[in-house]
Coordinates of C-alpha atoms and ligand atoms in Angstrom, one line a residue:
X126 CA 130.4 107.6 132.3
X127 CA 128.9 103.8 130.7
X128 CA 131.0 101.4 131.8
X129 CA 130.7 97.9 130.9
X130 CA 127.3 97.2 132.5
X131 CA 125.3 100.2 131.6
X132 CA 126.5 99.4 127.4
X133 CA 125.5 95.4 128.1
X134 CA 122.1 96.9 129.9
X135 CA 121.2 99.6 126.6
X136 CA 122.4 96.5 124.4
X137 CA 119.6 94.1 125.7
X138 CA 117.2 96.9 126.0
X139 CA 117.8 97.2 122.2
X140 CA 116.5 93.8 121.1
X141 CA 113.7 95.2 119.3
X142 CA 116.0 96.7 116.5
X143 CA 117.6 93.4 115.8
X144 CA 116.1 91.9 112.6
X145 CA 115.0 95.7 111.1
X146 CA 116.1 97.3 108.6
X147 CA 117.0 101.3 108.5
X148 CA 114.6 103.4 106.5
X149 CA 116.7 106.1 106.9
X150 CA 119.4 107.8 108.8
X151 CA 120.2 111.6 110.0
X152 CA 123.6 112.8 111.4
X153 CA 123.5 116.6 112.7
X154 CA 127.0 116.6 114.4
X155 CA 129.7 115.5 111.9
X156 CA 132.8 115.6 114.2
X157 CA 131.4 112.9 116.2
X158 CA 131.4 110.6 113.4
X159 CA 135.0 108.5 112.5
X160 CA 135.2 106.4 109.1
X161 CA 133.0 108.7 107.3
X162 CA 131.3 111.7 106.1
X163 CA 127.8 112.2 107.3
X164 CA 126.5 112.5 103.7
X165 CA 128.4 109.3 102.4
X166 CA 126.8 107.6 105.9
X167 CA 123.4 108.5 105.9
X168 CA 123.7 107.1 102.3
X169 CA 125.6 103.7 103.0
X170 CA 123.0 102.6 105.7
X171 CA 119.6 103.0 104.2
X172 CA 118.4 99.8 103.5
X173 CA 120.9 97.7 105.6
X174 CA 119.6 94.9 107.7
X175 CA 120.3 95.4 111.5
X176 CA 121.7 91.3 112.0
X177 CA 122.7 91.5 115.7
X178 CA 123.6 93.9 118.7
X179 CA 126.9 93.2 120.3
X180 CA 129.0 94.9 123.1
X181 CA 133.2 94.8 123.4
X182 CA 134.0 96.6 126.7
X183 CA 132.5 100.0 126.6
X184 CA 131.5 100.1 122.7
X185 CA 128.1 99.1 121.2
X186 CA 128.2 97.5 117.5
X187 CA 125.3 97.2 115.2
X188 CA 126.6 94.3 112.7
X189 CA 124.4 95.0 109.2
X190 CA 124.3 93.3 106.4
X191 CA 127.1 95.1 104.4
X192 CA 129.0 97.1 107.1
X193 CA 129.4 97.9 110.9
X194 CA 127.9 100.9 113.2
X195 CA 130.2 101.4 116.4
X196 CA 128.9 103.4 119.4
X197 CA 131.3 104.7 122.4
X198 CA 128.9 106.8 124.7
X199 CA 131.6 109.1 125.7
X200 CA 130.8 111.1 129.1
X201 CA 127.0 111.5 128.6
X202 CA 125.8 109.6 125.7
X203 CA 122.7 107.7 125.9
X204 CA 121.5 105.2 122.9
X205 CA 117.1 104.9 123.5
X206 CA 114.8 103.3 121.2
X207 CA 111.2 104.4 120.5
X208 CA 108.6 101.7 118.9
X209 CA 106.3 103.4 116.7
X210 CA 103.7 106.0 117.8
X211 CA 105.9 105.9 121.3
X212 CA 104.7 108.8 123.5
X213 CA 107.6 110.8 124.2
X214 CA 107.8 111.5 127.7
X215 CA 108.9 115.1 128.7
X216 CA 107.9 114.8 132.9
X217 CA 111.7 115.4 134.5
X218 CA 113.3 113.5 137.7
X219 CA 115.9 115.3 140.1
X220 CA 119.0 113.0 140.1
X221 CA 121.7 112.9 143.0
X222 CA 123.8 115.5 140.9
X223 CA 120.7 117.5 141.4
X224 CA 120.2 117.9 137.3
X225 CA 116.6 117.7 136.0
X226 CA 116.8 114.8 133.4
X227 CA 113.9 113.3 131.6
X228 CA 112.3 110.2 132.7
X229 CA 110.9 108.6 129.6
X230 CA 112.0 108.5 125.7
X231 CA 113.8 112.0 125.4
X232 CA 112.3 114.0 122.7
X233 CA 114.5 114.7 119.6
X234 CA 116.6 118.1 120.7
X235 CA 119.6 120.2 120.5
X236 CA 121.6 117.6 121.9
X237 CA 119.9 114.4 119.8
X238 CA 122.8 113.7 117.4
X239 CA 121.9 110.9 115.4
X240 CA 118.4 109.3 114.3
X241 CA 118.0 106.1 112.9
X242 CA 114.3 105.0 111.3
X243 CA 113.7 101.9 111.1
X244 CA 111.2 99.9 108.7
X245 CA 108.5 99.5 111.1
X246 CA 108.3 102.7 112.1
X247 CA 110.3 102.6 115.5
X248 CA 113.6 104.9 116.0
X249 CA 117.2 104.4 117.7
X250 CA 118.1 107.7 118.8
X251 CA 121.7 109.1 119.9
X252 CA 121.8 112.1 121.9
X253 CA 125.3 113.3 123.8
X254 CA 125.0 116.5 125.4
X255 CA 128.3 116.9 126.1
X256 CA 129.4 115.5 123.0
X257 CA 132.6 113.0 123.9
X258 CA 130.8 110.3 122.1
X259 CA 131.9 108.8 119.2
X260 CA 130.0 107.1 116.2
X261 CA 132.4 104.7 114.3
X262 CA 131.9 103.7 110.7
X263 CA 133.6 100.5 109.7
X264 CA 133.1 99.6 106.2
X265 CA 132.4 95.6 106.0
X266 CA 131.6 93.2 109.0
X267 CA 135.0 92.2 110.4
X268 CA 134.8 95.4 113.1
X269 CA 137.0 93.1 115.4
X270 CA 140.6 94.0 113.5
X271 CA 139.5 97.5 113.1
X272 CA 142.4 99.6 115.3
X273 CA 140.5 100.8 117.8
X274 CA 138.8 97.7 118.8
X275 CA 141.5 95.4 118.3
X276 CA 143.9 96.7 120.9
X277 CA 141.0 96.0 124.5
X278 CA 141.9 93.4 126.3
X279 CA 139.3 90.7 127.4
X280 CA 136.8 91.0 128.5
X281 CA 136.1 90.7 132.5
X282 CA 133.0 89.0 132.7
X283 CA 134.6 85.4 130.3
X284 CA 137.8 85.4 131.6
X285 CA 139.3 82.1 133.6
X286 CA 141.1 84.0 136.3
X287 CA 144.4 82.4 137.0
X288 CA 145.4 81.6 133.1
X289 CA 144.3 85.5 132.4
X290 CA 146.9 86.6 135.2
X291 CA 149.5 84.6 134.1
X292 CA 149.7 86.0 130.7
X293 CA 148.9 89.6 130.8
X294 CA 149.5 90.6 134.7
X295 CA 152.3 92.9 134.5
X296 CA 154.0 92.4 137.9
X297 CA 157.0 94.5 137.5
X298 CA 154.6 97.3 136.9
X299 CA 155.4 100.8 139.1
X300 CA 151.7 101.8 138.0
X301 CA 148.8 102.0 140.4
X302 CA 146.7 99.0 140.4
X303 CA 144.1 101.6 139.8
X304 CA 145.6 102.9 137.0
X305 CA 145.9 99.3 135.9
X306 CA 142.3 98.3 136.1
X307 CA 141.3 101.5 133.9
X308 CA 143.7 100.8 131.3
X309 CA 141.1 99.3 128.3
X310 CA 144.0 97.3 127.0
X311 CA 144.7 95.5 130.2
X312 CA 140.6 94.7 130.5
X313 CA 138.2 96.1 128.2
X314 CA 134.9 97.8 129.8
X315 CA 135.7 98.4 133.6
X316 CA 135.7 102.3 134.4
X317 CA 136.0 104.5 136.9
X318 CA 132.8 103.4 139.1
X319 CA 133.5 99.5 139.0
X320 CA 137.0 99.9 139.7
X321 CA 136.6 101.4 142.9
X322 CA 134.1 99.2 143.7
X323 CA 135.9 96.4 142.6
X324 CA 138.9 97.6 144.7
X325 CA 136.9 98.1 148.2
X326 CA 135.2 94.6 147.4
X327 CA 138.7 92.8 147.1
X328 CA 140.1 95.0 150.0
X329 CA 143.2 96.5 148.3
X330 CA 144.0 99.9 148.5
X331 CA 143.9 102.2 144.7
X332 CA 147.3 103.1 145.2
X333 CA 148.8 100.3 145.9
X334 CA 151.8 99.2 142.8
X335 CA 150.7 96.8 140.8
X336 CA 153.9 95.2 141.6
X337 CA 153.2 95.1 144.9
X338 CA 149.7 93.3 145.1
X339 CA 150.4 89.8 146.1
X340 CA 148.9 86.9 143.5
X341 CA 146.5 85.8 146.0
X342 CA 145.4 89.4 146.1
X343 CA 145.2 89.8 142.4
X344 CA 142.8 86.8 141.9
X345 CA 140.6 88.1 144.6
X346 CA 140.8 91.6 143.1
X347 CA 139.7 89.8 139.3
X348 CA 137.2 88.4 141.4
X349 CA 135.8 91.3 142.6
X350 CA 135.8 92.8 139.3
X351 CA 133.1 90.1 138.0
X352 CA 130.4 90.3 141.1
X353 CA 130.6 94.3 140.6
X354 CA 130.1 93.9 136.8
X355 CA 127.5 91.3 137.2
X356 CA 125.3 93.3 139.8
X357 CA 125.9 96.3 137.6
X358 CA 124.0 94.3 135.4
X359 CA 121.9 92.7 137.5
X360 CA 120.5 96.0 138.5
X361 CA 120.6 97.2 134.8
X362 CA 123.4 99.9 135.6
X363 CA 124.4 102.9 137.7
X364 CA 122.9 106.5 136.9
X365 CA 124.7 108.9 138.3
X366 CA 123.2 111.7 136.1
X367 CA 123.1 111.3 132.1
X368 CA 123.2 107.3 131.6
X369 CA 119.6 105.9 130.3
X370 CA 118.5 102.6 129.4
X371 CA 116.8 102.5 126.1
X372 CA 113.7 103.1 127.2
X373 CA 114.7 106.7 129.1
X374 CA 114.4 105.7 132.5
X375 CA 117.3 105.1 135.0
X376 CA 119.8 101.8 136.1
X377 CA 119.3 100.8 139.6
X378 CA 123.0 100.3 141.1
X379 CA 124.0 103.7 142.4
X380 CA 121.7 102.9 145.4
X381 CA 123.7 99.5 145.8
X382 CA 127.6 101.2 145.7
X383 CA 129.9 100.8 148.8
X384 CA 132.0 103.5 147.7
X385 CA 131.7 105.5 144.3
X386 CA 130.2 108.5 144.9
X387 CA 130.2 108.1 148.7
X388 CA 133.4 110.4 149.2
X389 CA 133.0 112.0 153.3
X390 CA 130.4 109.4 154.3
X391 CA 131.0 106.7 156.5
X392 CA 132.2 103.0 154.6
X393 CA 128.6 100.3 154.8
X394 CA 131.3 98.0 156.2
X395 CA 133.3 99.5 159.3
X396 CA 131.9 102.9 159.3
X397 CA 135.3 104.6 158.6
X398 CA 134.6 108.1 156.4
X399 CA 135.6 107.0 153.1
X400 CA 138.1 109.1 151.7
X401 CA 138.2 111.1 147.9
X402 CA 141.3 111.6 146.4
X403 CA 142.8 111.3 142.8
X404 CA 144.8 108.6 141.5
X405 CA 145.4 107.5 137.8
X406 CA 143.6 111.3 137.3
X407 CA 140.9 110.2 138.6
X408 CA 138.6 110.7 141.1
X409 CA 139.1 108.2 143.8
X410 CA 137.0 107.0 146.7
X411 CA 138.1 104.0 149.1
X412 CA 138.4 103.2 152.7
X413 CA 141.5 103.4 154.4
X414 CA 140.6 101.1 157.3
X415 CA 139.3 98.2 154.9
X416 CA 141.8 99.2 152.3
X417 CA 145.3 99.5 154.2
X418 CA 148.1 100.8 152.0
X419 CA 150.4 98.4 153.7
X420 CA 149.7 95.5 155.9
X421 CA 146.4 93.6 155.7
X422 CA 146.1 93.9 159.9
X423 CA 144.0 97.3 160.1
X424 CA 140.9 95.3 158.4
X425 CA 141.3 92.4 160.6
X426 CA 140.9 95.4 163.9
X427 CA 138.0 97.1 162.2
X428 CA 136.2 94.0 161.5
X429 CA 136.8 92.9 165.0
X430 CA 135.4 96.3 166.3
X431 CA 132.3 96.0 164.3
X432 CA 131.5 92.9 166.3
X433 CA 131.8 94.9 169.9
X434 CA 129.3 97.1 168.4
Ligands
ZN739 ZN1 135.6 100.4 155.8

């Protein structure tokens, strides 16, 4: 699923729409549009100036001139932008999931839910093939009171730490601090992927209360949050199967994680095999040597017996 780097990663990559206007636009599945009808949409947006590209947590918003465009990727949504005369590229690359998945600009197919041409000739495309995207219409500019985007919480990669804590930390909490990190309300754009990652980086355990993670902890764990966020970025995102950056071809992180996706094999840090589990309904992967449940002394062992070694 795009998390917060792999939307910032498709937002740079779509630069080249910024300052375009949209010829047309074409809509072929109308449940995944909110705010309104396909027929009014497609309408509404010809001829609209494309001002800026902007992310807030896991959406992407096109700000036109008259109104707003809102993309959530869903599960498998990918947002890819052909110049004019692109070649599409139909050659296929076997991901870790196994699945054959296109390398290069997808063609327009079953699955391509949303086209839109712009005046010189280039084309954003949507395509979602298992359809938990969303495509928001918000009639005017101000997109930042609409319900659905007012309610995230800040966003990670801004925030000043300790004042952030201070205010929204909810120590009495009984949740899991895992459960806590995926809430969008708490912070907007961290998912499944990063918060594990986040949570092995900072050494706390998933389960852990969120009462019960000491303040020093907690500013270690925010910590954490923004170096896996920023190497996200810095490596243009993690494919584990369907995310794409604009141009069709894959994000660079899933090579780099210490523990998404690494369930049964052993942790890059003490060698432990890293456990998968389910907390917060979610699948789950952490170390329980550098992620004690209790006392902070098993890490202080392991790291001493990597030294021996
Ligand atoms: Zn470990």
């Amino acid at each position: 699923m795009p998390e917060l780097p792999e939307v910032e990663t498709i937002r740079r990559g779509l630069k080249p729409i910024v300052g375009r206007r949209i010829q047309s636009a074409e809509f072929g599945l109308p449940r995944l549009i909110l705010g309104a009808k396909a027929a009014e949409l497609t309408r509404r947006l010809q001829g609209q100036l494309i001002k800026a590209v902007l992310r807030r947590g896991k959406y992407l918003i096109l700000e036109l001139d008259k109104d707003s465009l809102v993309f959530h990727l869903g599960m498998t949504g990918q947002l890819t932008f052909a110049p004019a005369h692109a070649k599409e590229d139909t050659r296929f690359l076997r991901t870790v999931t196994g699945l054959q998945k296109a390398v290069g600009v997808h063609p327009v197919d079953a699955h391509t839910h949303a086209i839109l041409h712009l005046d010189n000739g280039g084309r954003m495309q949507f395509r979602d093939p298992r359809t938990f995207g969303k495509i928001l219409f918000i009639a005017g500019e101000d997109w930042k009171s609409h319900p659905r985007l007012s309610k995230l919480g800040d966003e990670p990669l801004d925030l000043k730490i300790e004042s952030f804590l201070a205010k929204n930390y909810p120590s009495d909490s009984k949740r899991s601090i895992k459960a806590l990190l995926l809430d969008q309300s708490f912070l907007a754009g961290v998912g499944n992927i990063y918060a594990d990652e986040a949570l092995f980086l900072s050494g706390i355990h998933p389960k852990k209360l969120v009462s019960s993670v000491k303040p020093a902890e907690r500013t270690c764990l925010l910590e954490a949050v923004k170096t896996v966020l920023r190497d996200g970025i810095r490596n243009q995102g993690t494919t584990f199967s369907d995310y794409r950056k604009p141009d069709g071809s894959s994000g660079k992180n899933f090579e780099r994680l210490k523990v998404y996706g690494r369930g049964g094999q052993p942790c890059r840090d003490c060698k432990t095999v890293l456990i998968k589990t389910v907390i917060a309904q979610r699948g789950t992967v952490f170390c329980p040597e550098c992620q004690p449940l209790s006392a902070g002394k098993k890490r202080a062992i392991s790291k001493t017996v990597d030294k021996v070694h």
